[in-house]
Coordinates of C-alpha atoms in Angstrom, one line a residue:
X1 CA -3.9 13.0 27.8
X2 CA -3.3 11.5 24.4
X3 CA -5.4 8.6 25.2
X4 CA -8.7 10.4 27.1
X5 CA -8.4 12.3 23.9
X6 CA -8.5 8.9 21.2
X7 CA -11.4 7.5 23.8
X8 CA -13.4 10.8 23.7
X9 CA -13.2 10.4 19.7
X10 CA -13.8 7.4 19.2
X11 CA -17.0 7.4 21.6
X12 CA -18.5 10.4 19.8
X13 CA -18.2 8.4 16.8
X14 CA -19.4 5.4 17.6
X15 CA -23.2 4.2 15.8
X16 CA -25.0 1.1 16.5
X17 CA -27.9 -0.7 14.9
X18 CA -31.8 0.2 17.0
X19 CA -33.5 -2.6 17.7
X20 CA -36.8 -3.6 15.3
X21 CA -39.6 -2.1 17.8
X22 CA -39.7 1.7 17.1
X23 CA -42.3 3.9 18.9
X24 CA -42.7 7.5 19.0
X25 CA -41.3 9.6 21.3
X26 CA -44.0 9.9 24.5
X27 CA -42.1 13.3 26.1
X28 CA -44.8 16.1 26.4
X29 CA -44.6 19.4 24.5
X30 CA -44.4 22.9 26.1
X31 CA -45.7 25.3 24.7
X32 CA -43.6 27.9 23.5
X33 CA -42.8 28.2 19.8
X34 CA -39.0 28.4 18.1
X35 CA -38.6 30.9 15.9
X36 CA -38.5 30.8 12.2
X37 CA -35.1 31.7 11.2
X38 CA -33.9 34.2 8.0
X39 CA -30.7 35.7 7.2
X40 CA -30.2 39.7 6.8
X41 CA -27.3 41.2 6.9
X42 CA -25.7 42.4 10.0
X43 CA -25.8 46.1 10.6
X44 CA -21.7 46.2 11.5
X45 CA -18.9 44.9 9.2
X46 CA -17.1 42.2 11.3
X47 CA -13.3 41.8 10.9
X48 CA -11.4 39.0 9.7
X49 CA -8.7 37.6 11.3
X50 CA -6.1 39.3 13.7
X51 CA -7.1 40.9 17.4
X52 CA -10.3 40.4 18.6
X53 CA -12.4 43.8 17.6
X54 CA -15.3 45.4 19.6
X55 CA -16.6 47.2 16.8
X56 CA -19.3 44.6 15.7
X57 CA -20.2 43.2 19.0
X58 CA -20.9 47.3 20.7
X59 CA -23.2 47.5 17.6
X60 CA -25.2 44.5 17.9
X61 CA -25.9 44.5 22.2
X62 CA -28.0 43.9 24.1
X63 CA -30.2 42.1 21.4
X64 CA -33.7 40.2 22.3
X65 CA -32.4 37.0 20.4
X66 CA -34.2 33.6 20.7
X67 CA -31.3 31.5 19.2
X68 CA -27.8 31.5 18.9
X69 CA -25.8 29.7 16.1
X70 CA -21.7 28.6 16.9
X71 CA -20.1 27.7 13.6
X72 CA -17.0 27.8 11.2
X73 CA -18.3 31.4 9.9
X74 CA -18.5 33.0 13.5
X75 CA -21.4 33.3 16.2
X76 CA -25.1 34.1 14.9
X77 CA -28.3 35.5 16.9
X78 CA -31.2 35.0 15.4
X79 CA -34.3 37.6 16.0
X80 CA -38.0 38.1 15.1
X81 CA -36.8 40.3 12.0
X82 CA -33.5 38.3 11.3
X83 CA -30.0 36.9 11.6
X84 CA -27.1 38.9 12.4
X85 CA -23.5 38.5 12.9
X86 CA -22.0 38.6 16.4
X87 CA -18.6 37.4 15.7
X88 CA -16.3 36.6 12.7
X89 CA -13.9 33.6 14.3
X90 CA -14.6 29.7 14.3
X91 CA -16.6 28.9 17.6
X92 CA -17.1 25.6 18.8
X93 CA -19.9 26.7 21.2
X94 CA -21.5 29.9 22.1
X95 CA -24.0 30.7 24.9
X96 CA -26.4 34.1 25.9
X97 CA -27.5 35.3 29.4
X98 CA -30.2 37.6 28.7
X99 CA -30.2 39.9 25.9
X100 CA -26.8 41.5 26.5
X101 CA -24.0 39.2 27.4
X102 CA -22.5 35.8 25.3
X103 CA -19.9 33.7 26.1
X104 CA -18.3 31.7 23.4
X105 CA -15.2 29.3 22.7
X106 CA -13.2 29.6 19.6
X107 CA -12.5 26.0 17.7
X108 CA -9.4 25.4 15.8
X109 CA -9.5 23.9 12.7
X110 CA -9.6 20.0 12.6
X111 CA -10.9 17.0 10.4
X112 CA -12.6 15.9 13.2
X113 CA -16.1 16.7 14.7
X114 CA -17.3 18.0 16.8
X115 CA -14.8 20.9 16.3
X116 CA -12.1 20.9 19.3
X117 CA -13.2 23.7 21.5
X118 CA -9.8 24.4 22.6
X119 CA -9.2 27.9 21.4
X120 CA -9.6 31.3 23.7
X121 CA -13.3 31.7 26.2
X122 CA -14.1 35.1 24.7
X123 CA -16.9 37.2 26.7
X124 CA -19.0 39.5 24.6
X125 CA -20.8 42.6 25.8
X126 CA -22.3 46.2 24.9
X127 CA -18.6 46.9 25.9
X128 CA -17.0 44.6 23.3
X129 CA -15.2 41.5 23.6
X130 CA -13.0 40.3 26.4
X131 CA -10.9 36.9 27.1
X132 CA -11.3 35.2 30.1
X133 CA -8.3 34.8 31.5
X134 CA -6.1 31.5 31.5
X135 CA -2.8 29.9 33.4
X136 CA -0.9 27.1 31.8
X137 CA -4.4 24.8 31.4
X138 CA -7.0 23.4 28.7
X139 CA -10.3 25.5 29.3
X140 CA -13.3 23.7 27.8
X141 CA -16.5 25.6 27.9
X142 CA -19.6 23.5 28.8
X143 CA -22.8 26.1 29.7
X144 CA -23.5 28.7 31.2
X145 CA -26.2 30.2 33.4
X146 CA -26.9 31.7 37.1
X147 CA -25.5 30.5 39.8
X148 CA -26.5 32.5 43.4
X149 CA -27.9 35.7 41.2
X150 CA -24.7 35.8 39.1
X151 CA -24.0 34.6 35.6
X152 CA -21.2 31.9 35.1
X153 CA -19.5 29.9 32.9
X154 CA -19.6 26.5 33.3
X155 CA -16.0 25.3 32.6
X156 CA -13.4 22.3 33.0
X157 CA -9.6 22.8 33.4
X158 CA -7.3 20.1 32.7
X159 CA -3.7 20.2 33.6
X160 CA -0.6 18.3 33.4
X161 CA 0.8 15.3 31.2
X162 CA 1.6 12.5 32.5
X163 CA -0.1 10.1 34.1
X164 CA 1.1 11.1 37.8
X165 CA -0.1 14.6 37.2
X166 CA -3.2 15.2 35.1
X167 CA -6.2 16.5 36.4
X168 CA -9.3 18.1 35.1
X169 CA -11.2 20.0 37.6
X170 CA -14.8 21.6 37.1
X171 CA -15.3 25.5 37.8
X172 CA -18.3 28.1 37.6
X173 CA -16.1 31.4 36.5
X174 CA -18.1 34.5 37.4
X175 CA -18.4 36.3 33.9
X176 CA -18.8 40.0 35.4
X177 CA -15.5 39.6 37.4
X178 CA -13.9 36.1 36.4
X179 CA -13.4 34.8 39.8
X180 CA -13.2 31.5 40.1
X181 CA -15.2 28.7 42.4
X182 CA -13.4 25.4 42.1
X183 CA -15.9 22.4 42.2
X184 CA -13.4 20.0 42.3
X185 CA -11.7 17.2 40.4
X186 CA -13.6 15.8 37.8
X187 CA -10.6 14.1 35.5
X188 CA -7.5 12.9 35.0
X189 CA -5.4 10.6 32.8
X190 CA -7.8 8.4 31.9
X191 CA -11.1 10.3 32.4
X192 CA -12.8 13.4 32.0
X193 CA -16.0 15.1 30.8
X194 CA -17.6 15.3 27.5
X195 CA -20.8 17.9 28.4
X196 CA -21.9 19.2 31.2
X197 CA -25.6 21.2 32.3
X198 CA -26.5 23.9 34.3
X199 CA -29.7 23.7 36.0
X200 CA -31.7 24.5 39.4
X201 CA -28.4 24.8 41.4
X202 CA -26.9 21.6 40.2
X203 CA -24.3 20.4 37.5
X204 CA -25.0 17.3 35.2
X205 CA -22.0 15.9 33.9
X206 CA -21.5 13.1 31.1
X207 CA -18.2 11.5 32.8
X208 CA -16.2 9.3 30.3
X209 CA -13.6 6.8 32.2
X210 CA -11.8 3.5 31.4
X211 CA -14.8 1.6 32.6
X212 CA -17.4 3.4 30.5
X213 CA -20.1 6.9 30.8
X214 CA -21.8 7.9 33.9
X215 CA -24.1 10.3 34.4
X216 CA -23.1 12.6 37.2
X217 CA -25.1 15.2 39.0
X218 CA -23.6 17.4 41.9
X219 CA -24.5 20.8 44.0
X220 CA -22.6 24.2 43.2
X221 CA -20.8 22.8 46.7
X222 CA -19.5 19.8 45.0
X223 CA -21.6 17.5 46.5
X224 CA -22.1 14.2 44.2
X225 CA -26.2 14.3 44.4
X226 CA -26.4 11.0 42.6
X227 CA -24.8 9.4 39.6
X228 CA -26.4 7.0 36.5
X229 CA -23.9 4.9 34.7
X230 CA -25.5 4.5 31.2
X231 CA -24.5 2.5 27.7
X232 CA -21.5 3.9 25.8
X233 CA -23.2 1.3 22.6
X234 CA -23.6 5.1 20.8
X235 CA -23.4 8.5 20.7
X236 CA -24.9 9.8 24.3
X237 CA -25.5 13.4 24.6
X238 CA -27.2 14.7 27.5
X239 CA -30.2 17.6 27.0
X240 CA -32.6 19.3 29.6
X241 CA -36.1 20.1 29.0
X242 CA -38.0 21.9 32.2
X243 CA -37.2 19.5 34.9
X244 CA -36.0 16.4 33.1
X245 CA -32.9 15.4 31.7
X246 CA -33.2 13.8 28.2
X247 CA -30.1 11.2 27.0
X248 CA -30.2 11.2 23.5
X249 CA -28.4 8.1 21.3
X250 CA -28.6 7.9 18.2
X251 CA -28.5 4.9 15.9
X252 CA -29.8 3.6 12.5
X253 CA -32.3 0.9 10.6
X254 CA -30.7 -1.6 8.6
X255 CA -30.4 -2.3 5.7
X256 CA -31.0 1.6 4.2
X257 CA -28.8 3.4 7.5
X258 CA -32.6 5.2 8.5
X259 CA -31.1 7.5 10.9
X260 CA -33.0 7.3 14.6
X261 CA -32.8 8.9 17.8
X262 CA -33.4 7.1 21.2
X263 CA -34.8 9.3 24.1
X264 CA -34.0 8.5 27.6
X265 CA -36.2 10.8 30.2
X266 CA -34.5 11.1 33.7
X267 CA -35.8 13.5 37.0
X268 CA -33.5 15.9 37.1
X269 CA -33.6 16.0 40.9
X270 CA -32.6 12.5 41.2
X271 CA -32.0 10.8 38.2
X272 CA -35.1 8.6 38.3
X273 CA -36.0 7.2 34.7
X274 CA -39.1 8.0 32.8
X275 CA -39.1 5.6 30.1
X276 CA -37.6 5.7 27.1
X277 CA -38.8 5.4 23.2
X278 CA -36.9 5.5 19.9
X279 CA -37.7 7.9 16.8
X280 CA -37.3 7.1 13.4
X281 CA -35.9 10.0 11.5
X282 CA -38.3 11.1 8.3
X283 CA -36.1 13.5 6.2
X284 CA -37.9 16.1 4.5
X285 CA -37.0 16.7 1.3
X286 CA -33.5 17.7 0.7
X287 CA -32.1 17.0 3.8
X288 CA -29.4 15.0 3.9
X289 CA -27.5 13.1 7.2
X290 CA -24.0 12.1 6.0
X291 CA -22.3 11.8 9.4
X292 CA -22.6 11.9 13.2
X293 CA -25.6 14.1 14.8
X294 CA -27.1 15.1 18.1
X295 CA -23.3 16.0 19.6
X296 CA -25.3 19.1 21.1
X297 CA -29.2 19.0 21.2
X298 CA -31.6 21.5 22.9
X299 CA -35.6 22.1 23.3
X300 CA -37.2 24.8 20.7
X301 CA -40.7 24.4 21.4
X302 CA -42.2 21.0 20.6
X303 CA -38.7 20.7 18.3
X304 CA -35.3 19.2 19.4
X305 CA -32.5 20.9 17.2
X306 CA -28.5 19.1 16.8
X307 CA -26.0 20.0 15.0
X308 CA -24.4 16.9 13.0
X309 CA -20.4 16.3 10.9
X310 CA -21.9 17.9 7.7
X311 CA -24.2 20.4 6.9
X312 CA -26.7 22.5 9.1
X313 CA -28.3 22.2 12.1
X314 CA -31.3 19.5 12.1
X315 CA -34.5 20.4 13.4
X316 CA -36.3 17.5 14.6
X317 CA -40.3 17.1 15.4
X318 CA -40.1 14.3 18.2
X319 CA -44.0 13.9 17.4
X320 CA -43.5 12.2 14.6
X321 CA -39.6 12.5 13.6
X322 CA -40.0 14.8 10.7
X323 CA -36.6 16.2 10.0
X324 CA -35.6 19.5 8.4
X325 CA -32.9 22.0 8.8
X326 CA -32.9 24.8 11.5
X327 CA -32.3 27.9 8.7
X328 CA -30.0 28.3 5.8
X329 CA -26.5 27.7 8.0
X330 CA -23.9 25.6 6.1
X331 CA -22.9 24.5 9.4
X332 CA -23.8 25.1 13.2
X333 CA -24.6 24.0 17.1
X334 CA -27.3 26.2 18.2
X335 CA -28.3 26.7 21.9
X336 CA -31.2 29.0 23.8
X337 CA -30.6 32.2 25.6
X338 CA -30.0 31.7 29.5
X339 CA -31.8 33.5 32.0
X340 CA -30.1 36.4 33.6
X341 CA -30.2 37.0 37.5
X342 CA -33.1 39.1 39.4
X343 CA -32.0 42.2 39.2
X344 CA -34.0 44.7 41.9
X345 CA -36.2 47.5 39.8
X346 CA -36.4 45.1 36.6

């Protein structure tokens, strides 16, 4: 366990020099609009520290919210008028299906990004807040979504360790009634995953082993569908936009460290490229890139947004790679609301 955990580190931090040739990113635009992003205060008092408390979350849903914001303050939804404050507690990553139900998981504190989203899988609901409940295993919270008209968690559990013992297996954990459908192995001493999507009845995982990163996509039934082994040179994070998977790697100019960001388009269906370009990174005025970025990257409109070691999330133009930050947050990995299931007489 010790050593997947020192690989997974030092992959996420790995950088590498982009080649000369830069182009612009050719991936075509949809065409709705992110939302511009101010801070209000939040119409509840949240707690600090102790027992989880229902109090702030029974206030705030169901909420029409077109982003949500994970971070070392708490969980954020942002809104037409505003931002308000879900949750107090450190959250590694946080995820809404429709307007009235988000699952998060708590991060503990750590010198090392991104934070370790080890802590409890909380549910959050016009009923309050919930845990989901968990054996003698590591939960690690990847997405969430539908699944056969109900909403799930997308989530690993890794036991054991030792060698002879460890395994990580993926699950979809129904969030109305937290039964579990096992997907299968997915892990062990030596392997694991990093991120995982889900998306038209399949799971996309980013698989980290010995040998290097594959790109795996299976069925809800656990059927492999087909598999991409890609370059572990840099940071890979995996993104979808409609019906494509986009890999994102990030790198850097020499001799002045100009940040850039390599997109890799693949079908999502079957993993079929289409193409590739790298983005040079122009940073508006008083933003700043000190560390790692793009661990987490999702479509606002024509914009990607990451989150990165220090500071805010970045907003990112893949047009022509303007770069600002996504609101006022000190820090933050934002995600889009989920669908919710068809739900007769809505």
């Amino acid at each position: 366990m010790r050593r997947l955990i020192v690989v997974l580190i030092m992959v996420l931090a790995a950088g590498c020099a982009v080649a000369d040739s830069v182009t612009t990113s050719s991936i075509a635009a949809p065409t709705t609009a992110h939302s511009t992003v101010s801070t209000t205060e939040a119409t509840s008092t949240p707690t600090t520290g102790g027992a989880p408390s229902t109090t702030i979350v029974s206030a705030l849903l169901p909420m029409a919210a077109q982003e949500v914001v994970a971070s070392d303050d708490g969980i954020f939804l942002t809104t037409e008028s505003g931002t308000v404050q879900l949750w107090d507690q450190p959250t590694a990553i946080a995820f809404m299906l429709g307007d009235d139900l988000v699952v998060a998981q708590e991060s503990t504190p750590s010198s090392v990004y991104p934070r370790p989203a080890d802590g409890p899988i909380r549910v959050f609901d016009s009923d309050g807040v919930r845990s989901l409940p968990q054996d003698d295993e590591n939960l690690h919270l990847l997405d969430a979504g539908v699944a056969d008209g109900r909403r799930v968690a997308v989530v690993t559990s890794r036991t054991g360790s030792t060698p002879e013992d460890t395994d990580e297996r993926l699950l979809l954990v129904d969030l109305q009634n937290d039964e579990r459908i096992d997907l299968g192995s997915v892990g062990g001493w030596e392997s694991g995953v990093t991120q995982g999507i889900l998306s038209d009845g399949l799971v996309t995982l980013v698989w980290l082993n010995e040998g290097g990163t594959d790109l795996i996509t299976q069925s809800l039934s656990g059927d492999v569908v087909w598999v991409l082994p890609v370059s572990t040179d840099s940071l890979l994070t995996v993104s979808r936009r409609g019906d494509e998977l986009v890999l994102l790697q990030t790198g850097a100019i020499e001799p002045d460290h100009t940040p850039t960001l390599t997109l890799s388009r693949h079908q999502l269906a079957d993993g079929d490229s289409l193409g590739s370009s790298t983005l040079t990174l122009h940073l508006a005025d008083g933003v700043h890139i000190e560390g790692g970025y793009c661990f987490h990257g999702e479509w606002l409109g024509d914009d990607l947004v990451c989150d990165q070691t220090y500071g805010g999330p970045l907003l990112i133009d893949i047009s022509d790679g303007t770069t600002t930050y996504l609101g006022a947050f000190e820090s933050g990995v934002v995600t889009v609301p989920r669908s919710r299931p068809n739900v007769e007489g809505e």
